[in-house]
Coordinates of C-alpha atoms and ligand atoms in Angstrom, one line a residue:
M6 CA 141.2 80.6 227.2
V7 CA 138.7 82.9 225.4
T8 CA 138.2 82.7 221.7
P9 CA 139.9 85.8 220.3
L10 CA 138.5 88.2 217.8
I11 CA 140.5 88.2 214.5
S12 CA 141.3 91.5 212.9
P13 CA 142.8 90.7 209.4
S14 CA 145.3 93.4 208.3
I15 CA 144.5 94.5 204.7
L16 CA 148.2 95.4 204.4
S17 CA 148.6 91.7 203.2
A18 CA 145.6 91.9 200.8
D19 CA 145.8 92.5 197.1
F20 CA 145.9 96.3 196.8
A21 CA 144.6 96.2 193.2
C22 CA 141.2 95.1 194.5
L23 CA 140.9 96.1 198.1
G24 CA 137.0 96.3 198.1
E25 CA 136.7 92.7 196.9
E26 CA 139.4 91.6 199.4
I27 CA 137.5 93.2 202.3
R28 CA 134.2 91.5 201.2
A29 CA 136.0 88.2 201.0
I30 CA 137.7 88.4 204.3
D31 CA 134.5 89.6 206.0
A32 CA 132.6 86.6 204.5
A33 CA 135.4 84.3 205.7
G34 CA 134.7 85.3 209.3
A35 CA 136.8 88.3 210.1
D36 CA 135.6 90.1 213.3
W37 CA 137.2 93.4 212.5
I38 CA 139.0 94.9 209.5
H39 CA 142.5 96.1 210.5
V40 CA 143.7 99.0 208.4
D41 CA 147.4 100.0 208.7
V42 CA 148.0 103.6 207.8
M43 CA 151.7 104.5 207.3
D44 CA 153.3 107.8 206.4
G45 CA 156.9 107.1 205.4
H46 CA 158.0 109.3 208.3
F47 CA 156.9 107.7 211.6
V48 CA 157.5 104.3 209.9
P49 CA 159.6 103.5 206.8
N50 CA 156.6 102.6 204.6
I51 CA 153.7 104.4 203.0
T52 CA 150.2 102.8 202.6
I53 CA 146.8 104.5 202.4
G54 CA 144.9 107.5 203.8
P55 CA 141.4 108.5 204.7
G56 CA 140.2 108.7 201.1
V57 CA 140.8 105.0 200.5
I58 CA 139.3 104.1 203.8
K59 CA 136.2 106.1 202.9
A60 CA 135.9 104.2 199.6
L61 CA 136.3 100.9 201.3
R62 CA 133.8 101.6 204.1
S63 CA 130.7 100.4 202.2
H64 CA 132.4 97.0 201.5
S65 CA 131.9 95.7 205.1
A66 CA 129.7 96.4 208.1
K67 CA 132.4 95.0 210.4
P68 CA 134.3 97.5 212.7
F69 CA 137.2 99.3 210.9
D70 CA 140.1 99.0 213.3
V71 CA 142.4 101.8 212.1
H72 CA 146.0 101.7 213.2
L73 CA 147.6 105.0 212.6
M74 CA 151.4 105.0 212.2
I75 CA 151.7 108.6 211.3
A76 CA 153.3 111.7 212.9
P77 CA 151.9 114.2 213.6
V78 CA 148.6 112.3 214.1
D79 CA 146.3 115.0 215.6
P80 CA 145.7 117.0 212.4
F81 CA 144.3 113.8 210.7
L82 CA 142.0 112.3 213.4
E83 CA 138.9 114.0 212.1
A84 CA 139.5 112.8 208.5
F85 CA 139.9 109.2 209.7
A86 CA 136.8 109.5 211.8
E87 CA 134.8 110.9 208.9
A88 CA 136.1 108.2 206.6
G89 CA 134.5 105.6 208.8
A90 CA 137.0 104.4 211.3
D91 CA 135.4 102.8 214.4
I92 CA 138.5 102.3 216.5
I93 CA 141.4 104.8 216.0
T94 CA 144.7 103.6 217.5
V95 CA 147.7 105.8 217.8
H96 CA 151.3 105.5 219.1
P97 CA 152.2 107.7 222.1
E98 CA 155.3 108.7 220.2
A99 CA 153.2 110.2 217.4
G100 CA 152.7 113.5 219.1
P101 CA 153.7 115.5 222.2
H102 CA 150.4 115.0 224.1
A103 CA 149.1 111.4 223.9
H104 CA 146.3 112.1 226.4
R105 CA 145.1 115.0 224.4
T106 CA 145.1 112.8 221.3
V107 CA 142.9 110.2 223.1
Q108 CA 140.6 113.0 224.2
A109 CA 140.3 114.1 220.6
I110 CA 139.4 110.6 219.4
K111 CA 136.7 110.3 222.0
A112 CA 135.3 113.7 221.2
L113 CA 134.9 112.5 217.6
G114 CA 132.7 109.7 219.0
K115 CA 135.2 106.9 218.2
Q116 CA 136.9 104.2 220.3
A117 CA 140.5 105.1 221.2
G118 CA 143.4 102.7 221.2
I119 CA 147.0 103.1 222.3
S120 CA 149.7 101.1 220.5
L121 CA 153.0 100.2 222.2
N122 CA 156.0 99.6 220.0
P123 CA 158.3 96.6 221.0
A124 CA 160.6 98.9 223.0
T125 CA 157.8 101.0 224.6
P126 CA 157.1 99.8 228.1
A127 CA 153.6 98.9 229.4
K128 CA 154.2 101.8 231.9
A129 CA 153.4 104.2 229.1
L130 CA 149.8 103.3 229.7
D131 CA 149.8 104.4 233.4
Y132 CA 148.0 107.7 232.9
L133 CA 146.0 106.7 229.8
I134 CA 144.4 103.5 230.9
D135 CA 141.3 105.2 232.4
D136 CA 140.5 106.8 229.0
I137 CA 141.1 104.2 226.4
D138 CA 139.1 101.4 224.8
L139 CA 142.0 99.3 223.4
V140 CA 145.7 98.6 223.9
L141 CA 147.6 97.3 220.8
V142 CA 150.8 95.5 221.6
M143 CA 153.1 95.6 218.6
S144 CA 154.9 92.3 218.4
V145 CA 157.0 93.5 215.4
N146 CA 158.5 96.9 214.7
P147 CA 155.8 98.8 212.8
G148 CA 156.2 99.3 209.1
F149 CA 155.9 96.0 207.3
G150 CA 153.8 92.8 207.2
G151 CA 155.5 89.4 207.2
Q152 CA 158.0 90.0 210.0
S153 CA 158.8 87.5 212.8
F154 CA 157.0 87.7 216.2
I155 CA 159.2 89.2 218.9
A156 CA 158.8 86.8 221.9
S157 CA 159.6 89.3 224.6
Q158 CA 156.2 91.0 223.8
L159 CA 154.4 88.1 225.6
R160 CA 155.7 89.5 228.9
K161 CA 154.3 92.9 227.9
I162 CA 150.9 91.3 227.0
E163 CA 150.8 89.8 230.5
A164 CA 151.7 93.1 232.1
V165 CA 149.0 94.9 230.1
R166 CA 146.5 92.3 231.0
K167 CA 147.1 92.9 234.7
M168 CA 146.7 96.6 234.2
I169 CA 143.5 96.2 232.3
D170 CA 142.0 93.8 234.9
K171 CA 143.1 96.2 237.7
S172 CA 141.4 99.1 236.0
G173 CA 138.1 97.2 235.9
R174 CA 137.4 98.8 232.5
D175 CA 136.2 97.1 229.3
I176 CA 139.4 97.4 227.3
R177 CA 140.4 95.2 224.4
L178 CA 144.0 93.8 224.3
E179 CA 145.1 93.4 220.7
V180 CA 148.4 91.9 219.4
D181 CA 149.8 92.9 216.0
G182 CA 152.7 91.4 214.1
G183 CA 153.9 88.0 213.1
V184 CA 150.8 86.2 214.6
D185 CA 150.1 82.7 213.2
A186 CA 147.9 79.9 214.7
A187 CA 150.6 78.6 217.0
I188 CA 151.7 82.1 218.3
A189 CA 148.0 83.0 218.6
R190 CA 147.7 80.5 221.4
S191 CA 150.6 82.0 223.4
C192 CA 149.2 85.5 222.9
V193 CA 145.8 84.5 224.2
A194 CA 147.3 82.6 227.1
A195 CA 149.2 85.8 228.0
G196 CA 145.9 87.8 228.0
A197 CA 145.2 89.0 224.5
D198 CA 141.7 89.0 223.2
V199 CA 142.1 90.4 219.7
L200 CA 144.6 89.2 217.2
V201 CA 145.7 91.1 214.1
A202 CA 146.8 88.8 211.3
G203 CA 148.1 90.0 207.9
T204 CA 150.1 87.2 206.3
A205 CA 148.3 84.4 208.2
A206 CA 144.8 85.7 207.2
F207 CA 145.5 86.5 203.5
R208 CA 147.9 83.8 202.5
G209 CA 146.6 81.5 199.7
G210 CA 144.1 84.0 198.2
P211 CA 140.3 84.3 198.8
S212 CA 139.6 80.6 198.6
A213 CA 141.8 80.1 201.7
Y214 CA 140.5 82.9 203.8
A215 CA 137.8 81.0 205.7
A216 CA 140.3 78.2 206.6
N217 CA 142.9 80.7 207.6
I218 CA 140.6 82.5 210.0
A219 CA 139.2 79.2 211.3
G220 CA 142.8 78.0 211.9
L221 CA 143.6 81.1 213.9
K222 CA 140.5 80.4 216.1
A223 CA 140.6 76.6 216.2
N224 CA 142.6 76.0 219.3
F225 CA 140.4 78.2 221.4
E226 CA 137.1 76.8 220.3
Y227 CA 138.4 73.3 221.2
R228 CA 139.8 74.4 224.5
K229 CA 136.7 76.4 225.3
A230 CA 134.5 73.4 224.7
N231 CA 136.8 71.2 226.7
E232 CA 136.9 73.6 229.6
H233 CA 133.1 73.9 229.5
R234 CA 132.8 70.1 229.8
K235 CA 134.9 70.2 232.9
G236 CA 132.6 72.8 234.3
S237 CA 135.0 75.8 234.4
A238 CA 134.4 79.1 232.6
Ligands
DX5_307 C1 152.9 96.3 210.9 C2 151.4 96.3 210.9 C3 150.7 95.0 211.0 C4 151.1 94.0 210.0 C5 150.7 92.6 210.4 O1 153.3 97.6 211.0 O2 150.9 97.1 211.9 O3 149.3 95.1 211.1 O4 150.7 94.3 208.7 O5 151.1 91.7 209.4 P1 151.7 90.3 209.7 O6 150.5 89.5 210.4 O7 152.0 89.8 208.4 O8 152.8 90.5 210.6
ZN308 ZN1 148.6 97.2 212.5

């Protein structure tokens, strides 16, 4: 199994001091910074917009992994690109023309992700896979942190992994929602290579962040070393 990248969701950070929180989670070993943008319309919660992302940008040099849960999404892509998003992930249900949305993200010079809700089949990727850089499998219904992982999504991760491998393209497979150290293992075994963690990354406050992230990666480092000793990749 590969060691996954960890993308902590700042939805679980202390919103009263987001800049400090991002510096702390970066120093603790985060690979990416996951930013959940919600509009109270596409999902039943409201978070932050491009102005806040712009203000946070200087607090980390790590990629900003921006997950847009807003509809319509197209009118706001440019603002998120300008604010400093590196990866912009959208839901196909967030507009009438998902392929056009992906084209618009690429035209802005950003990496494009497609997010699949728990009830959205892997098949939704059929005619998008050749143009995207990331697939985000939602393992909870979008809107809130701290929900329980929906086990059926492991089958979807497996299906998406097959699609990605068949495409031969360099596409990241990210899982978002209810991921802790034990579930991380199942997700990676199913084919994921990026894990979003809100609750599991930010629990316990800044002094716990390094241990939280190390815990999310621990199984894989061990297995990787073990497999290496046996001579397999
Ligand atoms: C949910 C968000 C997730 C969520 C993850 O809509 O997309 O990123 O905050 O948080 P946990 O890890 O607590 O489920
Ligand atoms: Zn998210």
